[in-house]
Structure formats: C-alpha cells, structure tokens
Amino acid sequence: MPELIDNPILNGPYDPPARHFRFDDDGITNEIVDSRRDSGYFVPIPASRRRGAQLAIDQQTADREELNDFVNQVRGRVALWRDRGWPHVTPTTRWLLRYWVRPERDSPVFFCQREAVETAIYLAEAATAYGDTWIDGELRNHAADTNAGLYRVAHKMATGSGKTVVMAMLIAWQALNRFANPRDRRFTDTFLIVTPGITIRDRLRVLLPTSPDNYYRERDLLPAEQIVALGHARLAITNFHAFLLRETQAVAKLTKQVLSRGEPSPFTETPEQMVRRVCRDLGGRRNIVVLNDEAHHCYRPAPQLDPEPPAKATAEERREASRYAAEARVWASGLEAVDAKLGIRTVYDLSATPFFLRGSGYPEGRLFPWVVSDFSLIDAIESGIVKIPRVPVADDAGAGELPTYRNLWSRIRDDLPKKGRGTAAVSGEPKLPAELQGALHSLYGDYELSHRRWRDDAAASASGSPPPVFIVVCSNTNVSKLVFDYVAGWQRTLPDGSTVAVPGALGLFSNVVDGTWSSQPNTILVDSQQLESGEAMSADFKRLAALQIDELKAEMRERFPGRDVDE
C-alpha cells in the first residue's frame, strides 16, 4: 500500500525541484530524496479479467517505472546551459529569458513553463554550439520513421501547470526573433495552433496579441511595445476537426456515385483546398510553426503493426480504439497537408499525457519518443503548482477483501448500459449499481459540506462567487443519461399515459422542484464529443437529451422572442 502524505509540497513553483518523495515496489513513500526526480513513466499492466484481482492495476510503483533516458539527457544539457547564463543565443532571446526571470515580476513564470521554453530554445539555438547535434539527429529520425517527415518536439506538462503560457512564450520567442532577423530561417512569425475541440480552441484566443485579455499582457510575458510588435505575427487557431475534407456542393448520393465512378468525389475538397480554408488567416505565409495542444491525439498508426486492438478487447473497447485511431489519423494527415502546401518548420506538441493510445499499433501507454522535457503530475504536486487530488474517504459499500471505491469501475462496468446502435435506449426509472450509488452519495456528502461553507460565506456571496461544481464523467452517452436521471430527476409515465416529474436522488442537484421541472436547472447533461466536434448534434444525443433540449428551446423563446431556436 502507498503511504499517506500529509503535506506533499516539497519545492517552490519558481525554482528547479530539489527534493522528491521516493517510490518503492508498493508505491509512494514518505521518504524524501534530496534531488530532482528523474523523468520516467509507469508502464501499464494489463488488467486481469477476474473481478477480485484489481488491487494494484493503477498504482504507480517502482517496479513498473521506466526511465526516459532521452529526456533525462536533454534535461541535463539544458540545466548546464542555463547555469552558464544561456550562451549561444540571439540578443532577442537573451533579452526574453532575462525578462521572464527578473525578480521584480508581479506574475512570476513557473519553472516548469520556463524549462519547456528553455528546452525548445536550446535545441533551436544552442545545442549545435554545445556539440549536442545528437538531439536533432534523434528528432529527425523520429520525424522520418514515425511522423511522415514532420519535425515534432514534445513537452510533457501536467494538467494545470500552464501549457497555454508556454505556447505564448514560444510564439513571442519565435516572432520577435523573426522580426529582428528576417533572414534567419530558424524563426517564423506564422503560427497554426491546433486543439482537440472547440472549447479549448476558444480558450486559446488569449494567444492572439489583439485579444483584450491576451496572455502577453495578463501574464507580463512582454512589455507593451513588444506586444504591439507581436501584432504583426499571423496566428490561426483551429480544432483538428477542421482538417476533415468538406463537401463543396450538396448533391444527391446517386449523383455522387455516377459522377465519381470510383474516383475521388468532385464534390469534396482536395487537401489543398482544405489547407486554404483552415489557414486563411495566415495569408499564404510559409515556414509555419505548429502548436499542438493535447497532442496525444495526433499520431500516425505504426505501419508495421496492426492498428486494431487485440481480439480479447470488448466490442466497446474496440470501437473506442478505432475512434482514437481515426481521430489521430485526421489530425496527423491534416498537418501533413499543411506541410505539403505551406511548409511546417517545427511542430511543438504540448500534452500532460503524450502516450500512444490503444489502437495506434504501438504498445498502449508508450511515451512519444520525441518528448524532450517532462514535468509530471507528481512533480507539479510536489512543487505546489496544481491542486492535490482527492478520493472518497468513506467506503461503506465494501465487498470481499478489497475496498470497493478503489477499483469502482472494474466492479460496475458490466452492469452499466453499453454504447452502440444496437443497445436499448435509456428510459424509465434510473437504476444504478449499488456500488455506484454509494460512491455518488459519498462524494455528494463532501459536496454538501463545501456547498454549506460557500452558502454561509458572506464575502463570497457579496462578490458573486459561484458555488462549487460537482462533475461526473461517464464512459458513454447511455451511461451519462442514466446517471443524469438518477442525480437530476426523471419523467415517470403513469398508466393513463400522463407523466410526472420525479426528483433526483441528490437534493442540491435535482432539476425537479415541487413536482415541476426547474426553469434554471442545477444539473446539465453534456456530451463532450458532440460539443468538441463543432458539428451538429447526432440523432442519438438528441434522443437522449430530448427533454433538456426542449427546456432549453422554451427558455430561449422566452428570453429572445422572434429568434429561431433551431439555429
């Protein structure tokens, strides 16, 4: 069993980590080691099909750790270069590095953010002078062998450690150097930023120098005059779904078949047309730098291996793996099309989990070999950068020898609705597995305490502070509809055909008040795939969320008379 640690923070957020907790074969310990933790990751162990054999499946233990030798070697070279004052860089780069570390800053840059950018700078400007051409050689080998010629450089950063700030710093470094040295091909003023969905795409508008809340000003990454200069750079922000080839003309299916005759459809974009559409804001400029956010979604399946999941995988697991592979292929092929038309100098990947997914043809959980810097979740926790994860303390639904909540999913997954066209629609009284009910009520008890503190906080109320949020992540839309009905309320059909609204089981989250549906629901149902794709809602999701969609339309009609609520 891993040991409990009262205070996991060992290091400051603005300096290189100097201490870490040691892992042993049972997990993390209270023993403190006076050095920085080596970069490594924990090799996934396939789960047993037997329900009682799940104890250590997800534990991080020393016997499952694999060191990232390449990352550790690069880290050592960058640290040596940093300690010597960043030699062999342009005057613009040196000025930026000094600006970002000056002690009088109101908004200091986290060390993990600075290290990621320093690593990119070292590879582009100083590595050759230090005799470290082997790093570039390694990355070019991966470009040729794995990435269809795309030169990719990945930075592994824990969720919440500030990847967006790193993107802003990379843009500032590249663009200001380009303006100062227009003939230097190492730099560009043209950037394509690719995200996994429209939510992140919209959030990354802070990277636009013209945005009122841009990070260059908000995070003091540049002084005002440099932000004005940065406005001459070209940036395009898109989600990878935009790389899908679209129809240029709506025609009947039979017409397409007759006119295509087995050839590419004349009514579908060519890759060149797609690039013109996606990169319209770049004005045809070449020598692009790409910033991939959540880049673990972007890779080419291994050519020498079967990209399909193993036969022993469940049907749902096989569908999920195929979807991951298809999405990764769209993202990767889209960048290849951009490279063919406009030329991509470097792709900077940023992700908390830059690992190959199931269905990639590579071993599931294998680290992208072009990762050059690493600041993991445990590093971020020990540096006080991210919030400390919590798990339910109560375990009232225990069965057998193992605590139920530690391996909840393996115990309940076979009793939950499956995904797919052949599965039954979720309707009627929501009946959850007893273990899942227990976990929800246990976490809800903690939420009630937090909600009470928020409600009784006069200062928070005066400032308009929002209430705490409770999020349940489900495996598919059928499961999410079942949990939603249990938590928020459902509609019972009576023998005479009439209906009655039944309150949800968790009072603060119920959307039913005094027997009627609330006009301002406390709980909402979100399908992340539907939301992030930017496309129209699927028929399946419309069926599952029909009541909620009707309520939204009614509210829209009331608030915006005359507006077409179906737009």
Coordinates of C-alpha atoms in Angstrom, one line a residue:
M1 CA 0.0 0.0 0.0
P2 CA 1.3 3.5 -0.8
E3 CA 1.8 5.7 2.3
L4 CA -0.3 8.7 3.3
I5 CA 1.5 12.0 3.0
D6 CA 0.1 14.9 5.0
N7 CA 1.8 17.7 3.1
P8 CA 3.1 16.6 -0.4
I9 CA 4.6 20.1 -1.2
L10 CA 8.4 19.9 -1.1
N11 CA 9.6 22.6 -3.6
G12 CA 8.7 26.1 -4.7
P13 CA 7.0 26.6 -8.1
Y14 CA 9.6 29.1 -9.5
D15 CA 12.8 27.2 -9.0
P16 CA 14.1 23.8 -10.2
P17 CA 12.8 20.9 -8.0
A18 CA 15.4 20.0 -5.4
R19 CA 13.6 17.2 -3.5
H20 CA 11.1 14.4 -4.2
F21 CA 9.3 11.6 -2.5
R22 CA 10.7 8.1 -3.3
F23 CA 8.7 5.4 -4.8
D24 CA 9.2 1.7 -3.8
D25 CA 7.6 -1.5 -5.0
D26 CA 4.4 -0.7 -3.0
G27 CA 4.0 2.9 -4.3
I28 CA 4.9 6.3 -3.0
T29 CA 6.6 6.6 0.4
N30 CA 7.2 9.3 3.0
E31 CA 11.0 9.2 2.3
I32 CA 12.4 12.4 0.9
V33 CA 15.3 12.3 -1.6
D34 CA 17.4 15.4 -1.8
S35 CA 17.5 15.6 -5.6
R36 CA 15.2 16.2 -8.6
R37 CA 13.2 13.1 -9.6
D38 CA 14.4 11.6 -12.9
S39 CA 11.9 11.7 -15.8
G40 CA 10.1 8.4 -16.1
Y41 CA 6.7 6.8 -16.5
F42 CA 4.8 3.9 -15.2
V43 CA 4.3 1.0 -17.6
P44 CA 0.6 0.0 -17.8
I45 CA -0.1 -3.6 -16.7
P46 CA -3.0 -5.4 -18.4
A47 CA -5.9 -5.9 -16.1
S48 CA -7.0 -9.4 -15.1
R49 CA -10.5 -10.3 -16.2
R50 CA -11.1 -11.6 -12.7
R51 CA -13.0 -9.1 -10.6
G52 CA -11.1 -9.7 -7.4
A53 CA -7.6 -9.2 -8.9
Q54 CA -7.6 -5.4 -9.5
L55 CA -5.7 -4.2 -6.4
A56 CA -2.6 -2.7 -8.0
I57 CA -3.7 -2.1 -11.6
D58 CA -3.5 1.6 -11.4
Q59 CA -0.9 2.1 -8.7
Q60 CA 2.4 3.8 -9.5
T61 CA 5.2 1.6 -8.2
A62 CA 8.9 1.5 -8.6
D63 CA 8.9 -2.0 -10.3
R64 CA 6.8 -0.6 -13.1
E65 CA 8.7 2.6 -13.7
E66 CA 10.6 3.1 -17.0
L67 CA 13.1 5.9 -17.1
N68 CA 13.0 8.4 -20.0
D69 CA 16.8 8.3 -20.8
F70 CA 16.5 10.7 -23.8
V71 CA 14.5 13.3 -21.7
N72 CA 17.0 13.0 -18.8
Q73 CA 20.0 13.5 -21.0
V74 CA 18.4 16.6 -22.7
R75 CA 17.4 17.9 -19.2
G76 CA 21.0 17.7 -18.0
R77 CA 22.4 19.6 -21.0
V78 CA 19.7 22.3 -20.7
A79 CA 20.5 22.7 -17.0
L80 CA 24.2 23.1 -17.7
W81 CA 23.4 25.7 -20.4
R82 CA 21.0 27.6 -18.0
D83 CA 23.6 27.7 -15.2
R84 CA 26.1 29.3 -17.6
G85 CA 23.7 32.1 -18.5
W86 CA 22.2 30.8 -21.7
P87 CA 25.1 31.3 -24.1
H88 CA 25.0 31.0 -27.9
V89 CA 21.5 32.6 -28.3
T90 CA 20.4 35.7 -30.2
P91 CA 20.3 39.1 -28.3
T92 CA 16.5 38.9 -28.6
T93 CA 16.3 35.5 -27.0
R94 CA 18.7 36.5 -24.2
W95 CA 16.6 39.6 -23.5
L96 CA 13.4 37.5 -23.3
L97 CA 14.9 35.0 -21.0
R98 CA 16.1 37.7 -18.6
Y99 CA 12.7 39.4 -18.8
W100 CA 10.9 36.2 -17.8
V101 CA 13.1 35.6 -14.7
R102 CA 13.6 39.1 -13.4
P103 CA 12.9 39.1 -9.6
E104 CA 10.6 42.1 -9.5
R105 CA 7.9 40.4 -11.7
D106 CA 4.4 40.6 -10.3
S107 CA 3.5 37.4 -12.2
P108 CA 6.5 35.1 -12.0
V109 CA 6.8 32.3 -14.6
F110 CA 6.7 28.8 -13.2
F111 CA 9.9 26.8 -13.5
C112 CA 8.1 24.1 -15.4
Q113 CA 7.0 26.7 -18.0
R114 CA 10.4 28.2 -18.3
E115 CA 12.1 24.8 -18.6
A116 CA 9.8 23.8 -21.5
V117 CA 10.6 27.0 -23.4
E118 CA 14.3 26.9 -22.5
T119 CA 14.5 23.4 -23.9
A120 CA 12.9 24.5 -27.2
I121 CA 15.4 27.4 -27.3
Y122 CA 18.4 25.2 -26.6
L123 CA 17.5 22.8 -29.3
A124 CA 16.9 25.6 -31.9
E125 CA 19.8 27.9 -31.0
A126 CA 22.5 26.5 -28.7
A127 CA 22.7 22.7 -29.0
T128 CA 24.9 22.7 -32.0
A129 CA 27.4 25.0 -30.4
Y130 CA 27.5 22.7 -27.4
G131 CA 28.2 19.7 -29.6
D132 CA 24.7 18.2 -29.0
T133 CA 23.8 17.5 -32.6
W134 CA 22.7 14.0 -31.5
I135 CA 19.5 15.6 -30.1
D136 CA 18.5 17.0 -33.5
G137 CA 19.5 13.7 -35.1
E138 CA 17.3 11.7 -32.8
L139 CA 14.3 14.0 -33.5
R140 CA 14.9 13.9 -37.3
N141 CA 14.9 10.1 -37.1
H142 CA 11.6 10.1 -35.4
A143 CA 10.3 12.6 -38.0
A144 CA 11.2 10.3 -40.8
D145 CA 10.2 7.0 -39.1
T146 CA 7.1 8.0 -37.3
N147 CA 5.8 11.4 -38.3
A148 CA 5.8 11.4 -42.2
G149 CA 8.7 13.9 -42.2
L150 CA 7.1 16.3 -39.7
Y151 CA 9.7 17.6 -37.2
R152 CA 8.0 17.3 -33.9
V153 CA 9.2 18.4 -30.4
A154 CA 7.0 17.4 -27.5
H155 CA 6.8 18.9 -24.0
K156 CA 5.1 16.8 -21.3
M157 CA 3.5 19.1 -18.7
A158 CA 1.0 18.2 -16.0
T159 CA -2.6 19.4 -16.5
G160 CA -2.9 22.7 -14.7
S161 CA 0.8 23.6 -15.0
G162 CA 0.2 26.3 -17.6
K163 CA 0.7 24.9 -21.2
T164 CA -1.1 28.0 -22.6
V165 CA 1.6 30.2 -21.0
V166 CA 4.3 28.1 -22.7
M167 CA 2.5 28.5 -26.0
A168 CA 2.5 32.3 -25.6
M169 CA 6.2 32.3 -24.7
L170 CA 7.1 30.1 -27.7
I171 CA 5.1 32.5 -30.0
A172 CA 6.9 35.5 -28.5
W173 CA 10.3 34.0 -28.8
Q174 CA 9.8 32.9 -32.4
A175 CA 8.1 36.0 -33.7
L176 CA 10.3 38.6 -32.1
N177 CA 13.4 36.8 -33.4
R178 CA 11.9 36.7 -36.8
F179 CA 11.2 40.5 -36.8
A180 CA 14.8 41.1 -35.6
N181 CA 16.4 38.7 -38.1
P182 CA 14.1 38.3 -41.1
R183 CA 16.6 36.1 -42.9
D184 CA 17.1 33.6 -40.1
R185 CA 15.2 30.5 -41.1
R186 CA 15.2 29.2 -37.5
F187 CA 12.4 31.6 -36.7
T188 CA 8.9 32.4 -38.0
D189 CA 6.1 34.9 -37.5
T190 CA 3.4 32.5 -38.7
F191 CA 1.6 30.1 -36.3
L192 CA -1.0 27.4 -36.6
I193 CA -2.5 26.4 -33.2
V194 CA -4.4 23.1 -33.3
T195 CA -6.7 21.9 -30.5
P196 CA -8.8 18.7 -29.8
G197 CA -12.1 20.7 -29.7
I198 CA -13.9 24.0 -29.9
T199 CA -13.9 24.6 -26.1
I200 CA -10.1 24.6 -25.9
R201 CA -9.9 26.4 -29.3
D202 CA -12.0 29.3 -27.9
R203 CA -10.0 29.4 -24.6
L204 CA -6.7 29.8 -26.6
R205 CA -7.8 33.1 -28.0
V206 CA -5.7 34.5 -25.2
L207 CA -2.7 33.8 -27.5
L208 CA -3.9 36.4 -30.0
P209 CA -1.9 39.6 -29.3
T210 CA -5.0 41.7 -30.3
S211 CA -7.2 39.9 -27.7
P212 CA -8.2 42.2 -24.8
D213 CA -7.2 39.6 -22.3
N214 CA -4.1 38.3 -24.1
Y215 CA -1.5 36.4 -22.0
Y216 CA 1.3 38.6 -23.2
R217 CA -0.2 41.4 -21.1
E218 CA -2.0 39.4 -18.5
R219 CA 1.0 37.3 -17.6
D220 CA 3.6 40.0 -18.2
L221 CA 5.4 38.0 -20.8
L222 CA 6.1 41.1 -22.9
P223 CA 6.1 44.9 -22.3
A224 CA 3.5 46.9 -24.1
E225 CA 5.7 48.0 -27.0
Q226 CA 6.7 44.4 -27.8
I227 CA 3.0 43.3 -27.7
V228 CA 2.3 45.9 -30.4
A229 CA 5.1 44.5 -32.5
L230 CA 3.8 41.0 -31.9
G231 CA 0.5 42.1 -33.5
H232 CA 2.3 41.8 -36.9
A233 CA 2.5 38.0 -36.5
R234 CA -0.1 35.7 -38.2
L235 CA -1.9 33.2 -36.0
A236 CA -4.7 30.8 -36.8
I237 CA -6.4 28.8 -34.1
T238 CA -8.5 25.7 -35.1
N239 CA -9.7 22.4 -33.8
F240 CA -8.5 19.3 -35.7
H241 CA -12.0 18.5 -37.0
A242 CA -11.4 21.4 -39.4
F243 CA -8.9 19.1 -41.2
L244 CA -11.8 16.8 -42.4
L245 CA -12.4 17.3 -46.1
R246 CA -15.8 19.0 -46.6
E247 CA -18.3 18.8 -49.4
T248 CA -18.1 21.8 -51.7
Q249 CA -21.6 21.2 -53.1
A250 CA -24.6 19.4 -51.8
V251 CA -25.7 16.7 -54.3
A252 CA -27.7 13.5 -54.2
K253 CA -25.9 10.3 -53.2
L254 CA -26.7 8.7 -56.6
T255 CA -25.3 11.7 -58.4
K256 CA -22.1 11.4 -56.5
Q257 CA -21.8 7.7 -57.3
V258 CA -22.4 8.2 -61.0
L259 CA -20.0 11.2 -61.4
S260 CA -17.3 9.8 -59.2
R261 CA -17.1 6.3 -60.8
G262 CA -14.7 5.1 -58.1
E263 CA -12.5 8.3 -58.3
P264 CA -12.3 11.0 -55.5
S265 CA -15.5 12.9 -55.4
P266 CA -15.5 16.1 -57.4
F267 CA -17.9 17.5 -54.7
T268 CA -15.4 17.1 -51.9
E269 CA -12.5 19.4 -51.0
T270 CA -9.0 18.5 -52.1
P271 CA -6.3 18.6 -49.3
E272 CA -5.0 21.8 -50.9
Q273 CA -8.5 23.4 -50.7
M274 CA -8.8 22.3 -47.1
V275 CA -5.5 24.0 -46.2
R276 CA -6.6 27.2 -47.8
R277 CA -9.7 27.2 -45.7
V278 CA -8.1 26.3 -42.4
C279 CA -5.0 28.6 -42.9
R280 CA -6.9 31.5 -44.4
D281 CA -5.8 33.8 -41.5
L282 CA -2.1 33.1 -42.3
G283 CA -2.3 34.9 -45.6
G284 CA -0.4 32.2 -47.5
R285 CA 2.8 32.7 -45.5
R286 CA 5.2 29.7 -45.3
N287 CA 7.7 28.3 -42.8
I288 CA 5.0 27.7 -40.2
V289 CA 5.3 26.7 -36.6
V290 CA 2.5 24.5 -35.3
L291 CA 1.5 24.3 -31.7
N292 CA -0.4 21.1 -30.9
D293 CA -2.5 21.3 -27.7
E294 CA -3.3 18.0 -26.1
A295 CA -1.0 16.4 -28.8
H296 CA -1.5 12.8 -27.7
H297 CA -4.5 12.8 -30.1
C298 CA -2.1 13.3 -33.1
Y299 CA 0.0 10.5 -34.5
R300 CA 0.3 8.1 -37.4
P301 CA -0.5 4.5 -36.6
A302 CA 2.5 2.2 -36.7
P303 CA 2.9 1.0 -40.3
Q304 CA 4.4 -2.4 -39.4
L305 CA 1.8 -3.3 -36.8
D306 CA -1.9 -4.0 -36.8
P307 CA -3.5 -0.7 -35.6
E308 CA -6.6 -2.6 -34.4
P309 CA -6.9 -3.5 -30.7
P310 CA -6.4 -7.1 -29.6
A311 CA -9.2 -9.6 -30.2
K312 CA -9.7 -10.1 -26.4
A313 CA -10.8 -6.4 -26.1
T314 CA -14.5 -5.9 -25.6
A315 CA -16.6 -4.6 -28.5
E316 CA -16.9 -1.2 -26.8
E317 CA -13.1 -1.1 -26.3
R318 CA -12.5 -1.9 -30.0
R319 CA -14.9 0.8 -31.1
E320 CA -13.2 3.3 -28.8
A321 CA -9.7 2.3 -30.1
S322 CA -10.9 2.6 -33.7
R323 CA -12.3 6.1 -32.9
Y324 CA -9.0 7.2 -31.4
A325 CA -7.1 5.9 -34.4
A326 CA -9.4 7.7 -36.8
E327 CA -9.1 11.0 -34.9
A328 CA -5.4 10.7 -34.7
R329 CA -5.2 10.0 -38.5
V330 CA -7.3 13.1 -39.3
W331 CA -5.1 15.3 -37.2
A332 CA -1.8 13.9 -38.5
S333 CA -2.9 13.9 -42.2
G334 CA -4.2 17.4 -41.8
L335 CA -0.8 18.6 -40.7
E336 CA 0.9 16.7 -43.5
A337 CA -1.4 18.5 -46.0
V338 CA -0.4 21.9 -44.4
D339 CA 3.3 20.9 -44.6
A340 CA 2.9 19.9 -48.3
K341 CA 1.3 23.2 -49.3
L342 CA 2.9 25.8 -46.9
G343 CA 5.8 24.1 -45.2
I344 CA 6.0 23.4 -41.5
R345 CA 9.3 24.2 -39.7
T346 CA 8.5 22.6 -36.3
V347 CA 5.6 21.1 -34.6
Y348 CA 5.6 21.8 -30.8
D349 CA 3.5 19.3 -29.0
L350 CA 2.1 20.0 -25.5
S351 CA 0.4 17.4 -23.5
A352 CA 0.1 16.0 -20.0
T353 CA -0.1 12.5 -21.5
P354 CA 2.0 12.2 -24.7
F355 CA 1.5 8.5 -24.9
F356 CA 0.3 6.3 -27.7
L357 CA -3.3 5.2 -27.3
R358 CA -4.9 1.8 -27.8
G359 CA -5.3 1.2 -31.5
S360 CA -2.2 3.1 -32.5
G361 CA -0.3 0.0 -33.4
Y362 CA 2.3 0.9 -30.8
P363 CA 2.2 -0.5 -27.2
E364 CA -0.5 1.2 -25.3
G365 CA 0.9 3.8 -23.0
R366 CA 4.3 4.1 -24.7
L367 CA 5.7 7.6 -24.4
F368 CA 6.1 9.6 -27.7
P369 CA 9.9 9.2 -28.4
W370 CA 10.1 12.9 -29.4
V371 CA 9.3 14.1 -25.9
V372 CA 12.2 16.4 -24.8
S373 CA 11.0 17.8 -21.5
D374 CA 8.9 16.4 -18.7
F375 CA 7.2 17.9 -15.7
S376 CA 4.8 15.3 -14.4
L377 CA 1.7 15.5 -12.2
I378 CA 3.7 14.3 -9.1
D379 CA 6.4 16.9 -9.9
A380 CA 3.6 19.6 -10.1
I381 CA 2.1 18.4 -6.8
E382 CA 5.4 18.5 -5.0
S383 CA 6.0 22.0 -6.4
G384 CA 2.6 23.3 -5.2
I385 CA 1.5 24.1 -8.7
V386 CA -1.6 22.1 -9.1
K387 CA -4.4 21.1 -6.7
I388 CA -3.9 17.9 -4.8
P389 CA -6.2 15.1 -6.0
R390 CA -8.8 13.7 -3.5
V391 CA -10.6 10.4 -3.4
P392 CA -13.6 9.4 -1.3
V393 CA -12.6 8.6 2.3
A394 CA -15.7 6.7 3.3
D395 CA -16.1 3.2 1.9
D396 CA -19.4 1.9 3.1
A397 CA -20.1 -0.4 0.2
G398 CA -17.2 -2.7 0.6
A399 CA -17.4 -6.2 -0.6
G400 CA -14.9 -9.0 -0.3
E401 CA -11.3 -8.2 0.6
L402 CA -10.8 -5.1 -1.4
P403 CA -12.2 -1.6 -0.8
T404 CA -14.9 -1.0 -3.4
Y405 CA -14.2 2.6 -4.4
R406 CA -10.5 2.0 -5.1
N407 CA -11.5 -0.2 -8.1
L408 CA -15.0 1.0 -8.7
W409 CA -15.0 0.9 -12.5
S410 CA -14.0 -2.8 -12.7
R411 CA -16.8 -3.7 -10.4
I412 CA -19.6 -1.8 -12.1
R413 CA -18.8 -1.7 -15.8
D414 CA -20.6 -4.9 -16.8
D415 CA -23.8 -3.7 -15.1
L416 CA -23.9 -0.3 -17.0
P417 CA -25.5 0.4 -20.4
K418 CA -23.3 -0.2 -23.4
K419 CA -22.8 2.1 -26.3
G420 CA -23.9 1.5 -29.9
R421 CA -26.8 1.4 -32.3
G422 CA -28.0 -2.0 -31.1
T423 CA -28.2 -1.0 -27.5
A424 CA -31.5 -0.2 -25.8
A425 CA -32.5 3.4 -25.1
V426 CA -32.2 4.6 -21.5
S427 CA -35.6 5.2 -20.2
G428 CA -37.8 4.7 -17.1
E429 CA -36.6 4.7 -13.5
P430 CA -32.8 5.1 -13.3
K431 CA -31.3 2.1 -11.5
L432 CA -27.6 2.3 -10.7
P433 CA -25.4 -0.5 -9.4
A434 CA -25.3 -0.3 -5.6
E435 CA -21.6 0.4 -5.6
L436 CA -22.0 3.4 -7.9
Q437 CA -24.9 4.8 -5.8
G438 CA -22.7 4.5 -2.7
A439 CA -19.8 6.3 -4.4
L440 CA -22.1 9.1 -5.6
H441 CA -23.6 9.6 -2.2
S442 CA -20.2 9.6 -0.5
L443 CA -18.9 12.3 -2.8
Y444 CA -22.2 14.2 -2.5
G445 CA -21.7 14.3 1.3
D446 CA -18.4 16.0 0.8
Y447 CA -20.0 18.4 -1.7
E448 CA -22.8 19.3 0.8
L449 CA -20.1 20.4 3.3
S450 CA -18.4 22.6 0.6
H451 CA -21.7 24.0 -0.6
R452 CA -22.7 24.9 3.0
R453 CA -19.4 26.7 3.5
W454 CA -19.9 28.6 0.3
R455 CA -23.5 29.5 1.2
D456 CA -22.5 30.8 4.6
D457 CA -19.6 32.8 3.3
A458 CA -20.9 36.4 3.2
A459 CA -17.8 37.7 1.4
A460 CA -18.2 35.1 -1.3
S461 CA -21.9 35.9 -1.7
A462 CA -21.1 39.6 -2.0
S463 CA -18.5 39.1 -4.6
G464 CA -20.8 36.8 -6.7
S465 CA -18.5 33.8 -6.2
P466 CA -20.1 30.8 -8.0
P467 CA -21.0 27.7 -6.0
P468 CA -18.7 24.6 -6.0
V469 CA -19.1 22.3 -9.0
F470 CA -19.7 18.5 -9.0
I471 CA -18.6 16.7 -12.2
V472 CA -19.4 13.1 -13.1
V473 CA -17.5 11.7 -16.1
C474 CA -19.2 8.7 -17.8
S475 CA -18.0 6.2 -20.4
N476 CA -20.7 6.8 -23.0
T477 CA -23.9 8.7 -23.6
N478 CA -26.2 5.9 -22.4
V479 CA -24.4 5.8 -19.0
S480 CA -24.4 9.6 -18.7
K481 CA -28.2 9.7 -19.4
L482 CA -28.7 7.0 -16.7
V483 CA -26.6 8.9 -14.1
F484 CA -28.1 12.2 -15.1
D485 CA -31.7 10.9 -14.5
Y486 CA -30.6 9.5 -11.1
V487 CA -29.0 12.7 -10.0
A488 CA -31.2 15.4 -11.6
G489 CA -34.6 13.7 -11.9
W490 CA -36.6 11.8 -14.4
Q491 CA -40.0 11.6 -16.0
R492 CA -42.4 8.7 -14.9
T493 CA -45.2 7.6 -17.3
L494 CA -48.4 6.8 -15.4
P495 CA -50.9 4.0 -16.5
D496 CA -53.2 6.7 -18.1
G497 CA -50.4 7.9 -20.3
S498 CA -49.8 11.1 -18.3
T499 CA -46.3 11.9 -16.9
V500 CA -45.0 13.2 -13.6
A501 CA -41.6 14.6 -12.8
V502 CA -39.6 12.6 -10.2
P503 CA -37.0 14.5 -8.2
G504 CA -33.3 13.5 -8.4
A505 CA -31.7 11.5 -5.6
L506 CA -29.1 14.2 -4.8
G507 CA -31.2 17.1 -3.5
L508 CA -28.9 20.0 -4.3
F509 CA -28.6 18.7 -7.9
S510 CA -32.2 18.0 -8.6
N511 CA -33.9 19.7 -11.5
V512 CA -37.3 18.9 -10.2
V513 CA -38.8 21.4 -7.7
D514 CA -42.3 20.9 -6.2
G515 CA -43.1 18.4 -8.8
T516 CA -42.2 20.5 -11.8
W517 CA -39.0 20.9 -13.9
S518 CA -37.0 23.9 -12.8
S519 CA -36.5 26.7 -15.4
Q520 CA -32.9 27.1 -14.2
P521 CA -31.5 23.5 -13.8
N522 CA -28.9 22.7 -11.2
T523 CA -27.6 19.8 -13.3
I524 CA -26.8 19.7 -17.0
L525 CA -26.0 16.8 -19.4
V526 CA -23.0 17.4 -21.7
D527 CA -21.7 15.1 -24.4
S528 CA -18.1 16.2 -24.8
Q529 CA -17.7 14.5 -28.2
Q530 CA -20.8 16.4 -29.6
L531 CA -19.6 19.6 -28.1
E532 CA -16.0 19.5 -29.1
S533 CA -16.6 18.4 -32.7
G534 CA -18.3 21.7 -33.6
E535 CA -20.7 19.7 -35.8
A536 CA -24.5 19.3 -35.5
M537 CA -25.8 17.1 -32.6
S538 CA -26.2 13.4 -33.5
A539 CA -29.6 11.8 -33.5
D540 CA -28.6 9.5 -30.6
F541 CA -27.7 12.5 -28.4
K542 CA -30.9 14.4 -29.4
R543 CA -32.9 11.3 -28.4
L544 CA -31.2 11.0 -25.0
A545 CA -31.4 14.7 -24.2
A546 CA -34.8 15.4 -25.8
L547 CA -36.3 16.8 -22.6
Q548 CA -33.4 19.0 -21.8
I549 CA -33.2 20.3 -25.4
D550 CA -37.0 21.2 -25.3
E551 CA -36.5 23.0 -22.0
L552 CA -33.6 25.0 -23.5
K553 CA -35.7 25.9 -26.5
A554 CA -38.5 27.1 -24.3
E555 CA -36.2 29.3 -22.3
M556 CA -34.6 30.7 -25.5
R557 CA -38.0 31.6 -26.8
E558 CA -38.9 33.4 -23.6
R559 CA -35.6 35.3 -23.4
F560 CA -35.2 36.0 -27.1
P561 CA -38.6 36.5 -28.8
G562 CA -38.5 36.1 -32.5
R563 CA -35.2 34.2 -32.6
D564 CA -35.0 30.9 -34.4
V565 CA -34.2 28.5 -31.6
D566 CA -33.3 25.7 -34.0
E567 CA -30.3 27.7 -35.4

